[in-house]
CSV table of C-alpha atoms in Angstrom, one decimal:
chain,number,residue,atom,x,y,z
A,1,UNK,CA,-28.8,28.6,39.6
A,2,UNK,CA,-31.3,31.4,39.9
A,3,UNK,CA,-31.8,32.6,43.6
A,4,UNK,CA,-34.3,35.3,44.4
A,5,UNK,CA,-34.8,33.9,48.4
A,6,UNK,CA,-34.3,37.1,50.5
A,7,UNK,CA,-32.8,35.0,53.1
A,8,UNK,CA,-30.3,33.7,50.9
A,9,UNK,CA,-29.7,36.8,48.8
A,10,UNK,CA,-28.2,38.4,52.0
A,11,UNK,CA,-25.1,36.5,51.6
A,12,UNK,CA,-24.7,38.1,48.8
A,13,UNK,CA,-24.8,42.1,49.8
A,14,UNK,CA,-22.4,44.3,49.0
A,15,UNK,CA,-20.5,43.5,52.7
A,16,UNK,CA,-19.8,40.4,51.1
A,17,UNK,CA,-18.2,42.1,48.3
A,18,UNK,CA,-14.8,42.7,47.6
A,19,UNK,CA,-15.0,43.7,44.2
A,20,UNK,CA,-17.6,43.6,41.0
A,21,UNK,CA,-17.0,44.4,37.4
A,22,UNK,CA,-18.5,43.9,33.6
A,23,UNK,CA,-21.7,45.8,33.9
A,24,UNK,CA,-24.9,45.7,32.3
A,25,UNK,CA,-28.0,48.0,31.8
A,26,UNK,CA,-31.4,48.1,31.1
A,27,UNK,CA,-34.6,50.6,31.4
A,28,UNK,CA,-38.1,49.9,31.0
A,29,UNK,CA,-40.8,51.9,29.5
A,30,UNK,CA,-42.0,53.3,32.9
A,31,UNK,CA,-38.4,54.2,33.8
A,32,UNK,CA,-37.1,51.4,36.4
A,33,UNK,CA,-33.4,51.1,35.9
A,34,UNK,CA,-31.6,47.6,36.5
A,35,UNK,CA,-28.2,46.9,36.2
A,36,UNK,CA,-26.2,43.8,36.6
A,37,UNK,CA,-22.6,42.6,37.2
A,38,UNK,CA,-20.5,39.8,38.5
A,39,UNK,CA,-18.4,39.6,41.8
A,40,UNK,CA,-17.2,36.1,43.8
A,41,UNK,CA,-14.5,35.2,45.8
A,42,UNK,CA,-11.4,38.1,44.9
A,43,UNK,CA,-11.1,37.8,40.7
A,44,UNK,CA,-12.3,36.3,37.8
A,45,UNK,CA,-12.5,32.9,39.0
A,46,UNK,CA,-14.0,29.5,40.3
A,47,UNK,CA,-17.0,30.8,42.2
A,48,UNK,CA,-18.1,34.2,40.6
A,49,UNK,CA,-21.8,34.3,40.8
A,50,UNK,CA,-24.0,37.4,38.6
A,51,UNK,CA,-26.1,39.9,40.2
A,52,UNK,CA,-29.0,41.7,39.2
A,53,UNK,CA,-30.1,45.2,40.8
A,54,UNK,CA,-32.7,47.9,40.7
A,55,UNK,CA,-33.5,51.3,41.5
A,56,UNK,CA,-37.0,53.0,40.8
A,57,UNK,CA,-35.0,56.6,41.6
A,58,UNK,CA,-31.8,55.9,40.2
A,59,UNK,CA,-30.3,57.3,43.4
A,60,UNK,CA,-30.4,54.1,45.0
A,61,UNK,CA,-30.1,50.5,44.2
A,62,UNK,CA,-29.8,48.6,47.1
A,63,UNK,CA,-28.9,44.8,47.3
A,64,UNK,CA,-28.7,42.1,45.3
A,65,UNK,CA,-32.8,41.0,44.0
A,66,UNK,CA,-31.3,38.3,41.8
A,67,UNK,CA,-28.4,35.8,42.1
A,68,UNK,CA,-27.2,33.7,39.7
A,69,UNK,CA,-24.8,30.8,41.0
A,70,UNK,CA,-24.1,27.4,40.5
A,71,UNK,CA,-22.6,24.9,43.3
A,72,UNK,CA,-19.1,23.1,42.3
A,73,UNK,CA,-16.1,24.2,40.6
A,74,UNK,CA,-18.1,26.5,38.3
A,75,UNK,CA,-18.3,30.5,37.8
A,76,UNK,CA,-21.4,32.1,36.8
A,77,UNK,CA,-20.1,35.4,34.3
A,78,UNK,CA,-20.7,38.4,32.1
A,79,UNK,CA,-24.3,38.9,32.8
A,80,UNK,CA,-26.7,40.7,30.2
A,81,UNK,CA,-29.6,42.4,30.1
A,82,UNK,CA,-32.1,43.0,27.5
A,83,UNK,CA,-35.5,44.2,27.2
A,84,UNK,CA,-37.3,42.7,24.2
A,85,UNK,CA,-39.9,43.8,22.1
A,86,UNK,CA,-42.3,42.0,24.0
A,87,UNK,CA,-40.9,44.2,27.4
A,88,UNK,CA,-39.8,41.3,29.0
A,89,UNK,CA,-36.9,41.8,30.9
A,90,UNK,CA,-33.9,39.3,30.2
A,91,UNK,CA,-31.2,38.4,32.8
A,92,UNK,CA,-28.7,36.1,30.5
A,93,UNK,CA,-25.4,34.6,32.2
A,94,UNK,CA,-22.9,32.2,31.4
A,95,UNK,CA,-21.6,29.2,33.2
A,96,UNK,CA,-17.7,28.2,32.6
A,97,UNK,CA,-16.0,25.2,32.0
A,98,UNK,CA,-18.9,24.0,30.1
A,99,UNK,CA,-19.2,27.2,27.6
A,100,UNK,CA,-23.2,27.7,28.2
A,101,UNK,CA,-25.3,30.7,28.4
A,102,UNK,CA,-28.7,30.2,30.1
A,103,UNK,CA,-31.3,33.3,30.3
A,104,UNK,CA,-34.0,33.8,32.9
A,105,UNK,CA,-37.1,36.2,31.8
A,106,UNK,CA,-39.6,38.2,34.0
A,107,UNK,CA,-42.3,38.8,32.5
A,108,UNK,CA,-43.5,42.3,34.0
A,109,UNK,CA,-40.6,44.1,34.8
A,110,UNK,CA,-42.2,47.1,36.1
A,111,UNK,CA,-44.7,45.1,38.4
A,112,UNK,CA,-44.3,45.7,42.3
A,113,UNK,CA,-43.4,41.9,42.8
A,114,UNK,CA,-41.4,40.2,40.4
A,115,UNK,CA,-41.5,37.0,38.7
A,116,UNK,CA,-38.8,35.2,37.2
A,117,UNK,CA,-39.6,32.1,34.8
A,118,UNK,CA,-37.6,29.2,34.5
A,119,UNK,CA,-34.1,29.1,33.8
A,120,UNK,CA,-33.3,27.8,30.3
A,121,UNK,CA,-30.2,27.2,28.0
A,122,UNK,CA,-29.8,29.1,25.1
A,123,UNK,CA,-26.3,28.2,23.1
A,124,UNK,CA,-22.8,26.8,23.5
A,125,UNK,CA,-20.1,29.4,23.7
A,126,UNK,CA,-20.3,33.0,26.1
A,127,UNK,CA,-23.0,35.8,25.1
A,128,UNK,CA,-21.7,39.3,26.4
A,129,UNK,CA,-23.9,42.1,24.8
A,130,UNK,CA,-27.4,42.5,24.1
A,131,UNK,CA,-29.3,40.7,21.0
A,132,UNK,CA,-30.4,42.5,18.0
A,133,UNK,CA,-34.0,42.8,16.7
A,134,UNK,CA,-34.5,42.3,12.8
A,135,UNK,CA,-36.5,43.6,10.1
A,136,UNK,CA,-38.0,40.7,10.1
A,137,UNK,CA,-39.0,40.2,13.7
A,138,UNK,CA,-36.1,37.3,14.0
A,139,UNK,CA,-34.0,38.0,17.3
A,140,UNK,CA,-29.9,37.3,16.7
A,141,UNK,CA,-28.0,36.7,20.0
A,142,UNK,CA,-24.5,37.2,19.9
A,143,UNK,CA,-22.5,34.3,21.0
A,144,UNK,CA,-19.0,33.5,20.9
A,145,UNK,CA,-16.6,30.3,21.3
A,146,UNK,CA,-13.7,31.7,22.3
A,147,UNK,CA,-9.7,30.9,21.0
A,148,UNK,CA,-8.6,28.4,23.3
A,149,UNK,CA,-5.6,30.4,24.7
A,150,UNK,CA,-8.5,32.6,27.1
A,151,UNK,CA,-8.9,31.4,30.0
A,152,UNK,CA,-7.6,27.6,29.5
A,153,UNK,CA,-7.4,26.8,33.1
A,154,UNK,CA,-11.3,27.8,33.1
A,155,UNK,CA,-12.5,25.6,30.4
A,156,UNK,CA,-10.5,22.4,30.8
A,157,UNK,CA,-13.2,19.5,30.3
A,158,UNK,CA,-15.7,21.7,29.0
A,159,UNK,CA,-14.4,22.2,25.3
A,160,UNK,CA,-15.1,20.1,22.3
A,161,UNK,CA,-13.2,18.7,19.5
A,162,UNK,CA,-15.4,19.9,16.8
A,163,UNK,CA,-16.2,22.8,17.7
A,164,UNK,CA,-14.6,25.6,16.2
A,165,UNK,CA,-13.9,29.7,17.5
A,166,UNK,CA,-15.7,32.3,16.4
A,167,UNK,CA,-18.2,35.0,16.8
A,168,UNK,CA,-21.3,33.3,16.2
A,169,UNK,CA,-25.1,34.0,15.9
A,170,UNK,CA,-28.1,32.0,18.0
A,171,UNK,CA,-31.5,33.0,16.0
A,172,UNK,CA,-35.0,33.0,17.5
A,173,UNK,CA,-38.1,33.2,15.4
A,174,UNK,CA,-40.7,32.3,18.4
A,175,UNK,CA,-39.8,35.0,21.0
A,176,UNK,CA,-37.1,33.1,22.6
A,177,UNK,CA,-38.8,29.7,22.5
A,178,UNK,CA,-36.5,27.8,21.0
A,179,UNK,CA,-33.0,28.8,19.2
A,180,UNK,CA,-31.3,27.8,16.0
A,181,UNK,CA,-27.4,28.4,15.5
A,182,UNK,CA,-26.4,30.0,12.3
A,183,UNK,CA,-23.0,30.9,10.8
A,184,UNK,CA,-19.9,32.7,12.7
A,185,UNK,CA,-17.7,35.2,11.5
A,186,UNK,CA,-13.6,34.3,12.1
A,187,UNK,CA,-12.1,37.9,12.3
A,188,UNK,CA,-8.5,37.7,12.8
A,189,UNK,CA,-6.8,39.0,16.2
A,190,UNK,CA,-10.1,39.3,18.4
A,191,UNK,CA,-10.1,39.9,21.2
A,192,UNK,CA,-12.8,38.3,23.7
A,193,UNK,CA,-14.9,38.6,20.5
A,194,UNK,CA,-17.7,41.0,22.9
A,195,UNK,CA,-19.8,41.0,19.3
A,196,UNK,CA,-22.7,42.8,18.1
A,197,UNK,CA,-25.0,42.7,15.1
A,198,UNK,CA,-26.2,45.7,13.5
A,199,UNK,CA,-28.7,45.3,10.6
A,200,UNK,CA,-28.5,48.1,7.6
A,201,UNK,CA,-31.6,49.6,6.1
A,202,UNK,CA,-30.6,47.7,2.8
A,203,UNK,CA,-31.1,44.5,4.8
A,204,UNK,CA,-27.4,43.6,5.0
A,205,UNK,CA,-26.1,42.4,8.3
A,206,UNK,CA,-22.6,43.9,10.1
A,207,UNK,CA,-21.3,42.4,12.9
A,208,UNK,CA,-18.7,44.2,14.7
A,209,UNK,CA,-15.8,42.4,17.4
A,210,UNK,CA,-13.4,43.4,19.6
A,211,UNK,CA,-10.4,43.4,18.3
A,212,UNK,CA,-6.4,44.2,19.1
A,213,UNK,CA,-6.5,47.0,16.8
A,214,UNK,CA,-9.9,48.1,17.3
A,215,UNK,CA,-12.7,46.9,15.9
A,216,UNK,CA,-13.1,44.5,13.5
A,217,UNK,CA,-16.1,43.5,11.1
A,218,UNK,CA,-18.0,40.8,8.6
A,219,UNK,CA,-20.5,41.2,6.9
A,220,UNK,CA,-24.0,39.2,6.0
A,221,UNK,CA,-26.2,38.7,2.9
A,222,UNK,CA,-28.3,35.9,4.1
A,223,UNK,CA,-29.3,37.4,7.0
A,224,UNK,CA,-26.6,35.2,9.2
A,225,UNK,CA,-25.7,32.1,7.5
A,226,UNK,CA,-22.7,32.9,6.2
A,227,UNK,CA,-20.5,36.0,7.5
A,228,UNK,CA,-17.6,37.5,4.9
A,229,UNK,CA,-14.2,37.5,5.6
A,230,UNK,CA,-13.1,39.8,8.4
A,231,UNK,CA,-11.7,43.3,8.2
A,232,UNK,CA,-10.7,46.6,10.2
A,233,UNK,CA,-13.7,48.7,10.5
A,234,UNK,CA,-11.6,51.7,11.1
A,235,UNK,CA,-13.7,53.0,14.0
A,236,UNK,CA,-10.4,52.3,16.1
A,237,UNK,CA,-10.3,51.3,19.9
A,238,UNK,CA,-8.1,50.1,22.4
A,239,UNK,CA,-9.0,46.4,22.2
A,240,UNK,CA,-12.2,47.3,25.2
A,241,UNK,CA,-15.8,46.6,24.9
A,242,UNK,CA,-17.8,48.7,22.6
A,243,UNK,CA,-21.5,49.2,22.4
A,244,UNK,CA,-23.2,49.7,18.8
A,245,UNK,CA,-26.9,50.1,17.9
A,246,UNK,CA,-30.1,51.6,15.9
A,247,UNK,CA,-32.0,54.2,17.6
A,248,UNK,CA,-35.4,54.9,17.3
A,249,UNK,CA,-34.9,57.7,14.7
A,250,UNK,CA,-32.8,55.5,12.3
A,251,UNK,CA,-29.4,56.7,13.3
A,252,UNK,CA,-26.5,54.6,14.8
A,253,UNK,CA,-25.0,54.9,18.5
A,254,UNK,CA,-21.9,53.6,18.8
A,255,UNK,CA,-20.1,53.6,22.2
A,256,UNK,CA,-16.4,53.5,21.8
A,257,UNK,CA,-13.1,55.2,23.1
A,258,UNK,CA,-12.1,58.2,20.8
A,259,UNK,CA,-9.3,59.8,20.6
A,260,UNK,CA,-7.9,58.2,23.4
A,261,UNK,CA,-4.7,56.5,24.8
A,262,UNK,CA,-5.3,53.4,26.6
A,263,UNK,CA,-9.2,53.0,28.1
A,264,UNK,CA,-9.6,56.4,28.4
A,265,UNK,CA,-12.3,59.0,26.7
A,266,UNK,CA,-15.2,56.8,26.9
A,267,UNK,CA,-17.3,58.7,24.0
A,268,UNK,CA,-21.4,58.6,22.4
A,269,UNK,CA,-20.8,59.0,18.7
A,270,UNK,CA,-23.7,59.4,16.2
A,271,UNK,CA,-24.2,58.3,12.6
A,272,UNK,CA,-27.1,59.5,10.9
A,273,UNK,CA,-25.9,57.5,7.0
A,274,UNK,CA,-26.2,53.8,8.4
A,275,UNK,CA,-22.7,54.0,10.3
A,276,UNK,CA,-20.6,54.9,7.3
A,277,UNK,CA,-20.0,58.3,9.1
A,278,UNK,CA,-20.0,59.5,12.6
A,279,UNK,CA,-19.5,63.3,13.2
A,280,UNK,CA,-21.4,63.6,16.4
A,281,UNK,CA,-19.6,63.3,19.4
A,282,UNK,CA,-20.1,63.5,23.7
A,283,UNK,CA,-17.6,62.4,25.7
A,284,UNK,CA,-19.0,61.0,28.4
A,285,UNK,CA,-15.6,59.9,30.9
A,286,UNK,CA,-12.3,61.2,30.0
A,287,UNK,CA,-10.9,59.4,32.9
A,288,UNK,CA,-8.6,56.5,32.1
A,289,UNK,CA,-9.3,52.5,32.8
């Protein structure tokens, strides 16, 4: 599935394009700047493929350096990137019907030629925002069986019986050697679930999901096992994407829309008392959609 041929990668330029969405980002140390999304044939379909990108000047990106497809009645989707506390650079995809995400990971990101490793499969379900670094050193990745009413068509043939929806939580406690599925949180009305784990400075774990009213969360006390029964976190939303996580200095970014109608006011919002507060606020796109 992983193509990094220039040869081939050509037919994958942006002439080839006729449209691209659900982005990703990541930035190393040394400040190279990759982003990611996925485009293929004219919507969210049979034959999407993921792309990976990068820039050294942030002016220019260029074409594709990495392609992620997979031959057959498949689409390759929701790419994401994370740099882990090794600086590895992960390119993680998943692959529909079949409900799989597979990750890639170069191992010098900042090196003038880069090396991929090999592909390998990580968890059943779809993984759409980064993983989240513990305390403990343990890595959670955030991965989700979706409600069967999304995308049915998609996924015919490639859901089982016993397995049930939710937001669920892959755990790693090699560096991304091998990967051990722990509990799931069932939050009522999600959305496209989109999850993400934050853990508190008393050790407790909150994961938050997309929701029709917002955001919803559960909550953790043994450190992912088990997840508590779902509620409205109150930081509000128009059932879109959200981005949530600890900074450096201790205090909580959360990406959200804020005071908004419909997807508009695209906001940075700052908590510096472990998320129960945030009176910080930049707008960063008032624009709507």
């Amino acid at each position: 599935m992983l193509i990094t041929d220039r040869s081939l990668l050509e037919n994958f330029d942006s002439r080839h394009r006729v449209w691209q969405g659900i982005p990703g980002i990541a930035r190393t140390k040394k400040g190279r700047t990759f982003i990611s999304f996925y485009s293929g044939e004219t919507s969210e379909t049979y034959g999407n493929y993921a792309v990976l990108l990068k820039s050294d000047t942030d002016n220019d990106f260029g074409e594709p350096i990495v392609v992620v497809k997979k031959k057959g009645k498949f689409r390759c989707f929701d790419p994401v990137l994370w740099l882990d506390p090794l600086d590895r650079l992960w390119l993680i995809w998943n692959v529909m019907p079949g409900e799989e995400v597979y990750a890639a990971i170069c191992e010098n990101p900042d090196a003038d030629e880069l090396i991929w490793g090999e592909e390998f499969y990580v968890g059943r379900g779809i993984m759409m925002n980064k993983p989240t670094m513990l305390s403990s050193g343990e890595w959670l990745f955030p991965v989700a069986i979706w409600k069967t009413d999304i995308y049915p068509n998609f996924r015919k043939g490639g859901l089982k019986d016993d397995e049930k929806a939710g937001s669920y939580v892959y755990k790693s406690a090699d560096n991304g050697k091998t990967f051990v599925c722990m509990g799931m949180a069932d939050i009522r009305k999600r959305s496209f679930d989109e999850h993400m784990v934050l853990e508190l400075t008393n050790g407790i774990l909150k994961m938050y999901v997309r929701t029709t009213y917002g955001i919803g969360v559960s909550h953790s006390y043994d450190r992912g096992k088990t997840w508590s029964a779902g509620e409205d976190s109150k930081l509000g939303g128009p059932c879109s994407r959200f981005f949530i996580r600890r900074l450096k200095s201790g205090r909580i970014l959360l990406i959200n829309h804020f005071d908004f109608e419909g997807r508009n006011n695209l906001t940075a919002l700052l908590s510096e008392d472990d998320g129960k507060t945030f009176p910080y606020s930049l707008l960063l796109d008032e624009r709507n959609d």
